[in-house]
Every structure is written in C-alpha cells, then in structure tokens.
RNA sequence: UGGGGUGUAGCCAAGUUGGUAAGGCAACGGACUCUGACUCCGUCAUUCCUAGGUUCGAGUCCUAGCACCCCAGCCA
C-alpha cells in the first residue's frame, strides 16, 4: 500500500545503483518556512520519503531558510508538526537548517571568487534586469565583470562586514551572459539584506540565494538524489555548475517531477495565505483548505493521503487530479475502520402514536456491520423520535424509498413505521409526523412477507444530545483555479456553500465521548470527526457516496 | 522569433531490447443490501497530439509539424 508504482525517478536510481554511480540513496525535503505545508508539499515529502525508504536510505528534513525577509519561526514549528504527523516518525536522516551552512556558503563563495568564477557587481536591480537581455536577445556583460579576484574578494568581505547599503551590490556567478538559458546569465548568488535571521540573528547582512545555497546544502548533507518540482528544471544547469566549480567529490543530482494540482481547490501558498489573511477561511487549519493542518482537522489521515499520492503517481506532465480521487481514498480507509454512529443533522420530530409515552426499550445496533468484533451498542427507543427532515417527502416520487404519507419505512435496527399524519405549522412547513409502529414485527422481518424497502436512521428525542455539525463542499466552484478567465479573480469562484453549519443537530449519547482525531461514520450521511478547537462540534470529513444522486442528507 | 519540459480514455497513469494498449478515479448498466453506503458483476482507447517514413509488425525507431507548461526576482 505504501509503495510506488513504476516511475522515472526510481528508474534513474536503479540505473545509478546498477552502474555503481551510487551505493546508497539519500533524499531530502527542503521547505521554506514561509507558510504552512499543504497536500502539494505532501507529494514532495512522500516522493522523497518513500524513495529513501524503498532503497533503505535516509531522508532529511531541511528548512530552506536563506531569505529572512520572508521566513518565520512559527512556520518551522508547524512544518515539523505536520511532517511528524504525516510520516509518523522522525526524518531518518535528521532535521537541518540551510542557514546552518551559511559559513560554508561564505567560504565557498570566496573560493569561487579566487577561482575567477564569481564577481562583485555594482549594478542596481533595474540595471541588472536591463543587462540580462530577454528571452530572445542575449544579455550584456556587466562593466564590473572583469574585476580582479583580489578586488572581488576585498569587496565581498566588505559586503559581509556591512560596509555597503542593502541592494547596492551583489555577488554574481560568472557564467555566460549570452546563454539561451536565462538562469545562467551571471546569476546573483549573494545579496545584501539587513534583516535579522530567525536563527542567525544579526550575524549576517548578506544572504545566499537559493540557486547557490541549495546545491551546497545537498552536497554537505550527502544527498544523492535531489528531487524537486518541474519549475526548477531550468535551474539544474546552475545547480550542476555550483557543484562542479566548488568541486564536491560526490555530486548530488537533481531530478524534477510535476507538482500536484487538485480540482476545485487551490495549492498556491500565496493564495492560501491570502485566504487566511482576508478571513475568507478561518485560519491555516480551516477544514476547507488543503493544508495538512486543515486536512487533519477535517479528518483525513496520513495513510489516506499517502494512498492518494500513490494512486496519482509521479510524472512530468502538468495535470490536475480529480478531488474525488482524494475523497475515494479517505472513504476507502474509513469505511473499513470507522465505527457507525447515529446523528440526525436536520431533525424532524416523529411521534409513534401507538407506543406508550412512558416506555423506553433498547435496540442493539452494530458498531460495524461488516466487522462483528467491533461489537454493538444499545439505542433507546421512545414514543418521540427525531428523523432526518430529508427522509420525509410529502409528494414523493416512486423511487423515494423513505417516509411518505401512508408509506412504510424501517427505523434502522428497530420497528417498521407507517406515516399516518403530517403536521405543519402556519407557514406550511412540516414540523411533525405521526406514525404507527408495527409492534408485532418488532425489529424482525414482517411475518406476512411484505417488503419494506427504505431504512432510515432515528434517535429518541428524550435521549438525543445536541451537537453542531459542519458540512463542507469544495471551496471553489471552478475545477481549475489555475485557469481563471481574464478579468476574474479567485474570489469570484468561492463556493458560498463551502461551509454549512447544522446547529440543531442531534447525536446519540456515545458520540459525546468522541475525541478529536477519532473518526466515525454517521450512518447514511458520511464520515465525521470531532473538531479539534470546539467541543461539541463535528466536522464532516467526506459524505458517503451517493450513487443515485438522491441521497440528499447534505444540503438542499 | 531563444532555451527547457511535456503530449496514452472525462481525470490521473503503466506501457520491458519495436510484437499487437495495465491499473485507479469518474460515469453508465445490473445483482445484493435493515446504511440509496459497502461488496459483487458488466460496459467504458481498432487506438496512443498530427502528418509522413522505416518495418512482416510502431504508443515504442526516424523526419516534419502542432499544442500546452516553465524561464527575463538581488523569491524559492
């Protein structure tokens, strides 16, 4: 279940191992602590983690914290928590910080300077852009490109010592201003930035850029296969350049895979942040967004997520996965293990007219119909019950197998009842049903052999407990949020029904003891889990599948 | 009009040295059912972006096109 299907990365590794280019496998996941992890990050974690595992190698967690202007310590804590939750253990190779290698990055920069492979450039950001050229025209060499190594070293040391203003100079790799790959047109590898670092404090006023720092981090940690997403493909030649010029004995190699996209949701950190900051969702762990904390609060499990990722596979094709595959994976898992419970989301009172008002009897309901070992529990039955409003229809079509005037239905695990009378309020709304139970038959099959097709869930009004139940739908009404028409914005496609709160819900007594992190199936409606923030609130993980499109317990 | 990456069903995605298109999701039929769930059966690419070519035989090889994605941050 946790394995992977064949993929090009493992093909590469198999070849490396077979040819003796590598003797082992070491991977890493390098998040920048500038936001929360989401299911797209989970794909990167899963690929790196399972690859290391498959080959008996190690897996590192490394915070890629080279830009103090964007990073925050609170995110390193949330990332660590999410990863522990996801993989269920410590990263086997350890936890590191890219910033811990700043000294080495600095020393290697000096080495590049002395080799004539890097120079201090005084061009402003705007000038550098002009000199860079365009996609179709080569760039021009910087007038500072031919400074001597000694002059460059002097300048770079003074950059480090804080003698120059932010942005006034950069250290650049001396590669090729006419390269068709723009990444290679003398990229900046160090910038001056007077921003305190979350771990280094005020030690530095120059910080290395990703393209320069990343290969060094990988090499220092002994990473063999550096697996990242497709948008870094253009940067790979620079990655290799850094490794080669510094002269690492055992060069790591980078391989790229397509990032994850899912229909009707958003994966960009930038937009997730916007949703959180504008209050369109309720924090980074809002159950409607695909952050790991949100998914966790929603009731998703690491194994369901990993299974999902495994089924999606690894490729280099831009793709957008149907969110229903994700839902399938959590249903598949929860169906097998979740205990069945009764909850009435939208209660409608039912009075059993031929049942004594002072009587209570108990019916046994299985905790899991397919697993007798899960046992059963007793549900109290009394004259006044609650059933689901949507389980009654006054003018019902033929295929409606639930309660209707004059019709019979089975109360799950208990009596067959017939609807005799419908009581409405002044506005015509149905407020109560008066039914009669087949007391002879009890919870057995009818002796006369008549068929009762429908089975609905119910709760004794006197015994039911109150709860708030939150139902969720897709956050976006558009499948691909990456292709929003011109002139429109993400916000134009937010589903107004993404959260629906049922405050008047009723639940069976056993549910009052449910703990956050436990999932159960509310019979006939879906899988739910207690909210981790508010006691007495349940979050819907996913609705039960509704193959005929008529099982309307959710919404209208 | 530069460079890089990618094109297999509605959506993901396998396809060994060319040998006659896996699997999953979705959908649609049907069986079963005291959850309209689950489970179970069945249907779902004469065709692999297009056009040529090589071959007894091509998704796999060759040639030429086309489409989509990424790159012009002192972001990652």
Coordinates of C-alpha atoms (C1' of nucleotides) in Angstrom, one line a residue:
Chain A
X1 CA 0.0 0.0 0.0
X2 CA 2.8 2.4 0.8
X3 CA 4.9 1.5 -2.3
X4 CA 5.0 3.4 -5.5
X5 CA 4.1 2.4 -9.0
X6 CA 6.9 2.4 -11.5
X7 CA 8.2 5.9 -12.1
X8 CA 11.1 7.6 -13.9
X9 CA 12.9 8.6 -10.7
X10 CA 13.2 5.1 -9.5
X11 CA 14.3 4.1 -12.9
X12 CA 17.2 6.6 -12.6
X13 CA 18.1 5.3 -9.1
X14 CA 18.0 1.7 -10.3
X15 CA 20.4 2.6 -13.1
X16 CA 22.7 4.6 -10.7
X17 CA 22.8 1.7 -8.3
X18 CA 23.3 -0.9 -11.1
X19 CA 26.1 1.1 -12.6
X20 CA 27.8 1.7 -9.3
X21 CA 27.5 5.5 -9.6
X22 CA 25.8 5.4 -6.2
X23 CA 26.0 2.9 -3.4
X24 CA 23.0 4.2 -1.4
X25 CA 20.2 6.7 -1.6
X26 CA 19.7 9.9 0.5
X27 CA 16.9 12.3 -0.1
X28 CA 15.6 15.4 1.5
X29 CA 12.5 17.6 1.7
X30 CA 13.5 21.3 1.8
X31 CA 10.5 23.5 2.7
X32 CA 10.9 27.2 3.0
X33 CA 9.4 28.3 6.4
X34 CA 7.2 30.9 4.9
X35 CA 3.8 29.2 5.1
X36 CA 2.1 26.0 6.1
X37 CA 2.5 22.7 4.4
X38 CA -0.3 21.6 2.1
X39 CA -1.1 18.4 0.2
X40 CA 1.2 19.6 -2.6
X41 CA 4.0 19.7 -0.1
X42 CA 2.9 16.2 1.0
X43 CA 3.6 15.0 -2.5
X44 CA 7.2 16.2 -2.3
X45 CA 7.5 14.7 1.1
X46 CA 6.0 11.4 0.0
X47 CA 8.2 11.1 -3.0
X48 CA 11.4 11.9 -1.1
X49 CA 10.4 9.9 2.0
X50 CA 9.2 6.7 0.2
X51 CA 12.1 6.8 -2.2
X52 CA 14.6 6.8 0.6
X53 CA 12.6 4.1 2.3
X54 CA 12.4 1.9 -0.7
X55 CA 16.1 1.9 -1.2
X56 CA 16.9 1.6 2.5
X57 CA 18.4 5.1 2.6
X58 CA 17.9 8.2 4.7
X59 CA 15.5 11.1 4.4
X60 CA 16.3 14.6 5.7
X61 CA 14.1 17.5 6.6
X62 CA 15.9 20.7 5.8
X63 CA 14.4 24.1 6.3
X64 CA 15.4 26.2 3.3
X65 CA 15.8 29.5 5.2
X66 CA 18.0 31.6 3.1
X67 CA 15.7 34.6 2.9
X68 CA 15.0 36.1 6.3
X69 CA 12.7 38.7 4.8
X70 CA 10.1 36.0 4.1
X71 CA 10.5 33.4 6.7
X72 CA 9.1 33.0 10.2
X73 CA 9.9 30.8 13.1
X74 CA 6.2 29.9 13.7
X75 CA 6.2 28.1 10.3
X76 CA 9.1 25.9 11.2
X77 CA 7.2 24.6 14.2
X78 CA 4.0 24.0 12.2
X79 CA 6.1 22.3 9.4
X80 CA 7.7 20.0 11.9
X81 CA 4.4 19.1 13.5
X82 CA 2.9 18.4 10.1
X83 CA 5.8 16.2 8.9
X84 CA 5.8 14.1 12.1
X85 CA 2.1 13.6 11.7
X86 CA 2.4 12.7 8.1
X87 CA 5.2 10.2 8.2
X88 CA 4.6 9.2 11.8
X89 CA 8.3 9.3 12.8
X90 CA 11.3 11.5 12.8
X91 CA 13.0 12.1 9.5
X92 CA 15.5 9.3 9.4
X93 CA 18.4 11.4 8.3
X94 CA 17.8 14.2 10.7
X95 CA 16.4 17.8 10.8
X96 CA 18.6 20.6 9.4
X97 CA 18.6 24.3 8.6
X98 CA 20.0 25.6 5.4
X99 CA 21.1 28.6 7.5
X100 CA 23.4 26.4 9.5
X101 CA 25.6 26.2 6.4
X102 CA 26.0 30.0 5.9
X103 CA 29.6 29.9 7.0
X104 CA 30.4 27.2 4.4
X105 CA 28.4 29.1 1.7
X106 CA 30.5 32.1 2.5
X107 CA 33.8 30.2 2.3
X108 CA 32.8 28.6 -0.9
X109 CA 31.9 32.0 -2.3
X110 CA 35.4 33.1 -1.5
X111 CA 36.7 30.1 -3.3
X112 CA 34.7 30.9 -6.4
X113 CA 36.0 34.5 -6.3
X114 CA 39.6 33.3 -6.1
X115 CA 39.0 31.0 -9.0
X116 CA 37.6 33.8 -11.0
X117 CA 34.2 32.2 -11.1
X118 CA 32.3 34.9 -9.2
X119 CA 32.5 38.7 -9.0
X120 CA 31.0 41.6 -7.1
X121 CA 28.7 43.6 -9.3
X122 CA 27.6 47.2 -8.5
X123 CA 24.7 47.2 -10.9
X124 CA 21.3 48.1 -9.4
X125 CA 18.4 45.7 -9.7
X126 CA 17.0 47.7 -12.6
X127 CA 20.3 47.8 -14.4
X128 CA 20.8 44.2 -13.9
X129 CA 17.5 43.5 -15.5
X130 CA 18.4 45.6 -18.5
X131 CA 21.8 43.9 -18.8
X132 CA 20.2 40.5 -18.6
X133 CA 18.6 40.7 -22.1
X134 CA 15.4 39.0 -23.0
X135 CA 14.2 35.5 -23.9
X136 CA 15.3 36.1 -27.5
X137 CA 18.2 38.5 -27.1
X138 CA 21.4 37.7 -25.3
X139 CA 22.4 39.8 -22.3
X140 CA 25.3 42.3 -22.0
X141 CA 28.2 41.7 -19.7
X142 CA 28.3 43.8 -16.5
X143 CA 31.0 46.6 -16.5
X144 CA 32.1 45.1 -13.2
X145 CA 32.5 41.6 -14.6
X146 CA 36.3 41.7 -15.0
X147 CA 37.3 42.9 -11.6
X148 CA 40.3 41.0 -10.3
X149 CA 39.9 38.2 -7.8
X150 CA 41.7 40.3 -5.2
X151 CA 39.4 43.3 -5.8
X152 CA 36.3 41.0 -5.7
X153 CA 37.5 39.3 -2.5
X154 CA 38.0 42.7 -0.8
X155 CA 34.6 43.9 -1.9
X156 CA 32.8 40.7 -0.9
X157 CA 34.4 40.7 2.5
X158 CA 33.3 44.3 2.9
X159 CA 29.8 43.4 1.8
X160 CA 29.8 40.8 4.6
X161 CA 31.1 43.4 7.0
X162 CA 28.2 45.7 6.3
X163 CA 30.1 48.4 4.6
X164 CA 27.5 48.7 1.8
X165 CA 23.9 49.5 1.6
X166 CA 21.2 46.9 1.0
X167 CA 20.8 46.2 -2.6
X168 CA 23.8 48.2 -3.7
X169 CA 25.9 45.2 -4.7
X170 CA 25.6 41.5 -5.4
X171 CA 28.0 38.7 -5.8
X172 CA 27.4 37.1 -9.1
X173 CA 28.4 33.8 -10.7
X174 CA 30.5 34.4 -13.8
X175 CA 28.9 32.1 -16.3
X176 CA 27.6 33.3 -19.7
X177 CA 25.6 36.4 -20.4
X178 CA 24.6 35.1 -23.8
X179 CA 23.3 31.7 -22.6
X180 CA 19.9 30.9 -24.0
X181 CA 19.1 29.8 -20.5
X182 CA 18.5 33.0 -18.7
X183 CA 19.3 31.3 -15.3
X184 CA 22.9 31.1 -16.5
X185 CA 23.3 34.8 -17.3
X186 CA 25.6 35.6 -14.4
X187 CA 23.0 34.9 -11.7
X188 CA 23.3 36.7 -8.4
X189 CA 24.3 34.3 -5.6
X190 CA 24.6 36.7 -2.7
X191 CA 22.6 39.8 -1.9
X192 CA 22.9 42.4 0.9
X193 CA 20.0 42.3 3.2
X194 CA 19.9 43.9 6.7
X195 CA 17.2 41.7 8.1
X196 CA 17.7 39.6 11.2
X197 CA 17.5 35.9 10.6
X198 CA 15.3 33.7 12.7
X199 CA 18.2 31.5 13.7
X200 CA 21.3 33.6 12.9
X201 CA 20.1 36.8 14.4
X202 CA 22.2 39.7 13.3
X203 CA 25.2 37.7 12.3
X204 CA 24.8 38.3 8.6
X205 CA 23.8 41.1 6.4
X206 CA 24.5 39.1 3.2
X207 CA 22.4 36.1 2.4
X208 CA 23.0 33.4 -0.3
X209 CA 20.3 32.9 -3.0
X210 CA 18.5 29.6 -3.4
X211 CA 20.3 28.5 -6.6
X212 CA 23.6 28.9 -4.9
X213 CA 22.8 27.6 -1.5
X214 CA 20.7 24.6 -2.4
X215 CA 23.3 22.5 -4.1
X216 CA 25.7 23.3 -1.3
X217 CA 23.2 22.2 1.3
X218 CA 22.6 19.0 -0.7
X219 CA 26.2 18.2 -1.0
X220 CA 27.1 18.9 2.6
X221 CA 24.3 16.6 3.7
X222 CA 25.4 13.9 1.3
X223 CA 22.1 13.9 -0.6
X224 CA 22.4 11.7 -3.6
X225 CA 19.1 12.4 -5.4
X226 CA 17.6 15.9 -5.0
X227 CA 14.0 15.6 -6.0
X228 CA 12.1 18.8 -6.7
X229 CA 9.3 20.1 -8.8
X230 CA 9.4 20.9 -12.6
X231 CA 9.8 24.7 -12.3
X232 CA 13.4 24.1 -11.2
X233 CA 14.3 22.3 -14.4
X234 CA 15.8 25.5 -15.9
X235 CA 17.9 25.9 -12.7
X236 CA 19.5 22.5 -12.9
X237 CA 22.5 23.6 -15.1
X238 CA 23.2 26.2 -12.4
X239 CA 22.9 23.6 -9.7
X240 CA 25.4 21.4 -11.5
X241 CA 27.7 24.4 -12.1
X242 CA 27.9 25.3 -8.4
X243 CA 28.6 21.7 -7.5
X244 CA 31.3 21.4 -10.2
X245 CA 33.0 24.7 -9.5
X246 CA 33.2 24.1 -5.8
X247 CA 34.4 20.7 -6.6
X248 CA 32.4 18.4 -4.4
X249 CA 33.7 14.9 -4.5
X250 CA 30.4 13.3 -4.6
X251 CA 28.0 15.4 -6.6
X252 CA 24.3 15.2 -5.9
X253 CA 21.9 15.3 -8.8
X254 CA 18.6 17.0 -9.2
X255 CA 15.5 15.4 -10.8
X256 CA 12.2 17.1 -11.3
X257 CA 8.6 15.9 -11.1
X258 CA 5.3 17.6 -11.7
X259 CA 3.7 19.3 -8.7
X260 CA 0.2 18.3 -7.5
X261 CA -2.9 20.1 -8.6
X262 CA -6.4 19.1 -7.4
X263 CA -9.7 20.2 -8.9
X264 CA -11.8 22.8 -7.1
X265 CA -9.1 23.8 -4.6
X266 CA -6.1 25.9 -4.5
X267 CA -2.5 24.9 -3.9
X268 CA -0.5 28.1 -4.1
X269 CA 1.0 29.2 -0.9
X270 CA 0.5 32.8 -1.9
X271 CA -3.3 32.4 -2.3
X272 CA -3.7 30.2 0.7
X273 CA -2.1 33.0 2.7
X274 CA -4.5 35.5 1.2
X275 CA -7.5 33.3 2.1
X276 CA -6.3 33.2 5.6
X277 CA -5.3 36.8 5.9
X278 CA -8.5 38.2 4.5
X279 CA -10.6 35.9 6.6
X280 CA -12.3 34.1 3.7
X281 CA -11.3 31.0 5.6
X282 CA -10.8 30.5 9.3
X283 CA -7.1 30.1 9.7
X284 CA -4.4 27.9 8.2
X285 CA -6.2 24.8 9.6
X286 CA -9.6 25.6 8.1
X287 CA -11.0 22.3 7.1
X288 CA -11.8 23.6 3.6
X289 CA -8.3 24.3 2.5
X290 CA -5.8 21.6 1.6
X291 CA -3.2 22.5 4.2
X292 CA -2.0 19.5 6.2
X293 CA -3.4 21.0 9.3
X294 CA -6.7 21.7 7.6
X295 CA -6.9 18.2 6.2
X296 CA -6.1 16.8 9.7
X297 CA -8.8 18.9 11.3
X298 CA -11.1 17.7 8.6
X299 CA -10.4 14.0 9.5
X300 CA -8.1 13.0 6.8
X301 CA -5.4 10.5 7.8
X302 CA -1.7 10.3 6.7
X303 CA -2.3 6.8 5.2
X304 CA -5.2 8.1 3.1
X305 CA -3.1 10.9 1.9
X306 CA -0.2 8.6 1.0
X307 CA -2.6 6.2 -0.7
X308 CA -3.9 9.1 -2.7
X309 CA -0.4 10.2 -3.7
X310 CA 0.5 6.7 -4.7
X311 CA -2.6 6.4 -6.9
X312 CA -1.8 9.7 -8.5
X313 CA 1.7 8.7 -9.3
X314 CA 4.8 10.6 -10.3
X315 CA 5.3 12.1 -13.8
X316 CA 6.4 15.2 -15.5
X317 CA 3.1 16.1 -17.1
X318 CA 1.1 19.1 -15.9
X319 CA -2.0 17.6 -14.5
X320 CA -4.9 18.3 -12.3
X321 CA -6.2 15.4 -10.3
X322 CA -9.9 15.0 -9.6
X323 CA -10.7 15.8 -6.0
X324 CA -13.0 12.8 -6.0
X325 CA -10.0 10.5 -6.1
X326 CA -8.9 12.1 -2.8
X327 CA -12.4 11.6 -1.4
X328 CA -12.4 8.0 -2.6
X329 CA -9.2 7.3 -0.6
X330 CA -10.4 8.6 2.7
X331 CA -13.8 6.8 2.2
X332 CA -12.0 3.6 1.4
X333 CA -10.0 3.7 4.6
X334 CA -12.7 5.0 6.9
X335 CA -15.3 2.5 5.6
X336 CA -13.1 -0.3 6.9
X337 CA -12.5 1.1 10.3
X338 CA -14.9 3.8 11.3
X339 CA -17.5 2.9 13.9
X340 CA -21.0 3.6 12.9
X341 CA -23.0 6.1 14.9
X342 CA -26.3 7.9 14.6
X343 CA -26.6 11.6 14.1
X344 CA -29.6 13.5 12.8
X345 CA -28.4 16.6 11.1
X346 CA -31.7 18.2 10.5
X347 CA -34.2 16.8 13.0
X348 CA -37.9 16.3 12.3
X349 CA -40.0 15.1 15.2
X350 CA -41.8 11.8 14.8
X351 CA -44.4 10.6 17.3
X352 CA -45.2 6.9 17.4
X353 CA -48.9 7.1 18.3
X354 CA -49.3 3.5 19.2
X355 CA -46.3 3.5 21.5
X356 CA -46.7 4.2 25.2
X357 CA -45.3 7.6 26.4
X358 CA -43.7 6.1 29.5
X359 CA -41.9 3.3 27.8
X360 CA -38.3 3.0 26.9
X361 CA -36.8 -0.1 25.2
X362 CA -33.4 -0.7 23.7
X363 CA -32.4 -1.9 20.3
X364 CA -29.0 -3.2 19.5
X365 CA -27.1 -1.6 16.6
X366 CA -23.8 -2.9 15.3
X367 CA -20.8 -0.7 15.6
X368 CA -19.6 -2.0 12.3
X369 CA -21.9 -4.2 10.2
X370 CA -19.0 -5.9 8.4
X371 CA -17.0 -6.5 11.5
X372 CA -18.8 -8.3 14.3
X373 CA -15.8 -7.9 16.5
X374 CA -16.5 -4.2 16.7
X375 CA -19.5 -5.1 18.9
X376 CA -22.7 -3.3 19.2
X377 CA -24.4 -0.7 21.4
X378 CA -28.0 -0.2 22.7
X379 CA -30.0 2.7 21.4
X380 CA -33.0 3.8 23.4
X381 CA -36.4 3.9 21.7
X382 CA -39.3 6.0 22.9
X383 CA -42.6 7.4 21.7
X384 CA -41.0 10.6 20.4
X385 CA -38.2 10.4 17.9
X386 CA -36.1 12.5 15.6
X387 CA -35.6 11.5 12.0
X388 CA -33.9 13.4 9.2
X389 CA -36.1 16.1 7.5
X390 CA -34.8 14.9 4.1
X391 CA -36.1 11.4 4.9
X392 CA -39.6 12.6 4.5
X393 CA -41.3 13.8 1.4
X394 CA -45.0 14.7 1.1
X395 CA -45.2 14.3 -2.7
X396 CA -42.7 11.6 -3.2
X397 CA -41.7 10.1 -6.5
X398 CA -41.9 6.3 -6.9
X399 CA -38.2 5.8 -6.3
X400 CA -38.3 7.6 -3.0
X401 CA -37.9 4.8 -0.5
X402 CA -38.2 6.8 2.7
X403 CA -41.1 8.2 4.6
X404 CA -44.1 9.5 2.8
X405 CA -47.8 9.8 3.7
X406 CA -49.2 6.3 4.1
X407 CA -45.8 4.7 3.4
X408 CA -43.8 2.4 5.5
X409 CA -40.2 2.6 6.4
X410 CA -37.8 0.7 8.6
X411 CA -36.3 2.6 11.5
X412 CA -32.8 1.2 11.5
X413 CA -32.5 -1.7 13.9
X414 CA -36.0 -1.1 15.2
X415 CA -39.6 -1.0 14.2
X416 CA -41.3 -0.6 10.8
X417 CA -43.4 2.5 11.0
X418 CA -46.1 3.9 8.8
X419 CA -46.7 7.7 8.3
X420 CA -50.3 8.4 9.2
X421 CA -50.4 12.1 9.6
X422 CA -48.4 15.1 8.6
X423 CA -48.4 18.2 10.9
X424 CA -47.5 21.5 9.6
X425 CA -47.1 25.0 11.0
X426 CA -48.9 28.1 9.8
X427 CA -46.3 28.6 7.0
X428 CA -46.9 25.1 5.7
X429 CA -43.7 23.7 6.9
X430 CA -43.8 20.1 8.1
X431 CA -43.0 20.1 11.8
X432 CA -44.1 16.7 12.9
X433 CA -45.0 13.3 11.7
X434 CA -47.4 11.0 13.4
X435 CA -46.7 7.4 12.7
X436 CA -47.7 4.0 13.9
X437 CA -45.2 1.2 14.5
X438 CA -45.7 -2.4 13.6
X439 CA -45.3 -3.6 17.1
X440 CA -45.9 -7.2 16.1
X441 CA -42.9 -7.4 13.8
X442 CA -40.6 -5.5 16.1
X443 CA -37.1 -5.4 14.6
X444 CA -37.6 -8.6 12.8
X445 CA -38.7 -9.2 9.2
X446 CA -42.5 -8.9 8.7
X447 CA -44.3 -12.2 9.1
X448 CA -46.6 -11.5 6.1
X449 CA -43.6 -11.3 3.9
X450 CA -44.2 -7.7 2.7
X451 CA -41.2 -5.8 1.6
X452 CA -40.2 -2.6 3.2
X453 CA -37.6 -1.0 1.0
X454 CA -36.4 2.0 2.9
X455 CA -34.3 2.2 6.1
X456 CA -33.8 5.4 7.9
X457 CA -31.9 6.4 11.0
X458 CA -33.5 7.8 14.1
X459 CA -32.9 9.0 17.6
X460 CA -35.0 9.0 20.8
X461 CA -35.9 12.7 21.3
X462 CA -35.6 12.4 25.1
X463 CA -32.2 10.8 24.9
X464 CA -30.5 12.6 22.0
X465 CA -27.8 15.1 22.7
X466 CA -27.2 18.4 21.0
X467 CA -24.3 19.0 18.6
X468 CA -23.2 21.3 15.9
X469 CA -22.3 19.6 12.7
X470 CA -20.3 21.3 10.0
X471 CA -20.7 20.2 6.4
X472 CA -18.2 21.0 3.7
X473 CA -18.2 21.3 0.0
X474 CA -15.5 22.3 -2.5
X475 CA -14.0 25.7 -1.7
X476 CA -14.1 26.6 -5.4
X477 CA -16.8 26.3 -7.9
X478 CA -14.3 26.2 -10.8
X479 CA -12.4 23.0 -11.5
X480 CA -9.0 24.5 -12.4
X481 CA -8.2 27.6 -10.3
X482 CA -5.1 28.0 -12.4
X483 CA -7.1 28.9 -15.5
X484 CA -9.3 31.6 -14.3
X485 CA -10.6 33.7 -17.2
X486 CA -9.2 37.2 -17.7
X487 CA -10.8 39.8 -15.6
X488 CA -11.9 37.4 -13.0
X489 CA -10.3 36.6 -9.7
X490 CA -10.1 33.5 -7.4
X491 CA -12.6 35.2 -5.2
X492 CA -15.3 35.1 -7.9
X493 CA -15.3 31.4 -7.7
X494 CA -15.5 30.7 -4.0
X495 CA -18.4 28.4 -3.3
X496 CA -20.8 30.1 -0.9
X497 CA -21.8 26.7 0.4
X498 CA -18.3 25.5 1.2
X499 CA -19.3 25.6 4.9
X500 CA -22.8 24.7 6.1
X501 CA -23.4 24.6 9.8
X502 CA -26.1 22.4 11.3
X503 CA -26.5 23.8 14.8
X504 CA -29.7 21.9 15.7
X505 CA -28.2 18.5 15.1
X506 CA -28.9 15.6 17.4
X507 CA -26.4 12.8 18.2
X508 CA -26.5 9.6 20.1
X509 CA -25.0 9.5 23.6
X510 CA -21.9 7.5 22.6
X511 CA -20.8 10.4 20.5
X512 CA -20.4 12.8 23.4
X513 CA -17.3 10.9 24.3
X514 CA -15.7 11.1 20.9
X515 CA -12.2 12.6 20.9
X516 CA -10.6 14.7 18.3
X517 CA -8.6 12.5 15.9
X518 CA -11.2 9.7 16.0
X519 CA -13.4 9.2 13.1
X520 CA -16.8 7.6 12.8
X521 CA -19.4 7.1 10.2
X522 CA -22.7 8.9 10.8
X523 CA -24.9 6.3 9.4
X524 CA -26.3 7.1 6.0
X525 CA -24.6 10.5 5.9
X526 CA -20.8 10.4 5.9
X527 CA -17.7 10.3 7.9
X528 CA -17.2 12.8 10.7
X529 CA -14.6 13.7 13.3
X530 CA -14.8 15.9 16.4
X531 CA -13.5 19.4 15.8
X532 CA -10.1 20.0 17.5
X533 CA -11.0 23.5 18.5
X534 CA -14.6 23.5 19.7
X535 CA -16.1 20.7 21.9
X536 CA -19.5 19.5 20.7
X537 CA -18.7 20.3 17.1
X538 CA -18.2 17.7 14.4
X539 CA -16.6 18.2 11.1
X540 CA -17.6 16.2 8.1
X541 CA -14.6 14.5 6.5
X542 CA -16.5 13.4 3.4
X543 CA -20.0 12.4 2.6
X544 CA -21.0 8.9 1.9
X545 CA -21.1 8.2 -1.8
X546 CA -24.5 8.9 -3.3
X547 CA -24.6 6.8 -6.4
X548 CA -28.2 7.7 -7.4
X549 CA -27.9 11.3 -6.6
X550 CA -31.0 11.1 -4.4
X551 CA -29.4 10.5 -1.1
X552 CA -30.0 14.1 0.0
X553 CA -29.0 14.4 3.6
X554 CA -26.4 17.0 2.7
X555 CA -27.5 20.5 1.9
X556 CA -30.6 21.2 -0.2
Chain B
rU1 C1' 11.1 34.7 -33.3
rG2 C1' 15.6 31.9 -27.6
rG3 C1' 16.1 27.8 -24.2
rG4 C1' 14.0 23.9 -21.4
rG5 C1' 9.9 20.4 -20.3
rU6 C1' 5.5 17.6 -21.8
rG7 C1' 1.8 15.3 -25.1
rU8 C1' -1.7 7.5 -24.0
rA9 C1' -9.8 7.5 -22.4
rG10 C1' -13.8 12.7 -18.9
rC11 C1' -9.4 12.8 -14.8
rC12 C1' -4.7 10.5 -13.1
rA13 C1' -1.4 6.9 -15.2
rA14 C1' 1.5 2.0 -16.6
rG15 C1' 3.5 0.6 -21.1
rU16 C1' 10.3 -4.2 -20.7
rU17 C1' 15.5 -4.7 -26.1
rG18 C1' 9.5 -2.5 -31.7
rG19 C1' 5.2 -7.9 -31.2
rU20 C1' -0.4 -6.3 -31.3
rA21 C1' -2.9 -0.5 -25.3
rA22 C1' -2.2 -2.4 -17.3
rG23 C1' -4.5 -0.2 -13.1
rG24 C1' -7.2 3.6 -10.3
rC25 C1' -11.0 7.6 -10.2
rA26 C1' -15.4 9.2 -12.5
rA27 C1' -19.5 7.6 -15.4
rC28 C1' -23.2 4.1 -17.0
rG29 C1' -26.0 -0.7 -16.7
rG30 C1' -27.2 -4.9 -13.2
rA31 C1' -27.0 -8.1 -8.5
rC32 C1' -27.1 -7.7 -3.3
rU33 C1' -28.5 -4.8 0.9
rC34 C1' -32.2 -3.3 8.0
rU35 C1' -26.6 2.4 5.7
rG36 C1' -30.0 4.6 -1.7
rA37 C1' -23.2 3.1 1.8
rC38 C1' -20.1 -1.2 1.4
rU39 C1' -19.5 -5.5 -1.8
rC40 C1' -20.1 -8.0 -6.5
rC41 C1' -20.7 -8.5 -11.9
rG42 C1' -20.7 -5.9 -16.7
rU43 C1' -19.7 -1.5 -20.1
rC44 C1' -16.1 2.4 -20.9
rA45 C1' -8.9 3.9 -26.2
rU46 C1' -9.4 -0.7 -33.5
rU47 C1' -6.1 3.4 -30.8
rC48 C1' -1.6 6.4 -28.2
rC49 C1' -1.1 15.3 -30.4
rU50 C1' -0.9 15.4 -36.2
rA51 C1' 1.3 14.0 -40.9
rG52 C1' 4.7 11.3 -43.4
rG53 C1' 8.5 7.3 -43.2
rU54 C1' 11.3 2.6 -41.7
rU55 C1' 9.5 -2.5 -40.6
rC56 C1' 6.2 -8.7 -41.5
rG57 C1' 4.8 -5.6 -37.3
rA58 C1' 5.5 1.2 -34.1
rG59 C1' 2.5 4.2 -28.3
rU60 C1' 7.5 2.5 -28.6
rC61 C1' 12.5 4.0 -34.1
rC62 C1' 13.2 8.3 -38.0
rU63 C1' 11.6 13.1 -40.2
rA64 C1' 8.5 17.3 -40.2
rG65 C1' 4.8 19.9 -37.9
rC66 C1' 1.1 21.3 -33.9
rA67 C1' -0.4 22.2 -28.8
rC68 C1' 0.4 23.1 -23.7
rC69 C1' 3.7 24.3 -19.4
rC70 C1' 8.3 26.8 -17.3
rC71 C1' 12.3 30.7 -17.5
rA72 C1' 13.8 37.7 -18.3
rG73 C1' 13.3 38.2 -8.7
rC74 C1' 19.2 41.0 -5.5
rC75 C1' 11.9 34.8 -4.4
rA76 C1' 12.1 29.6 -3.6

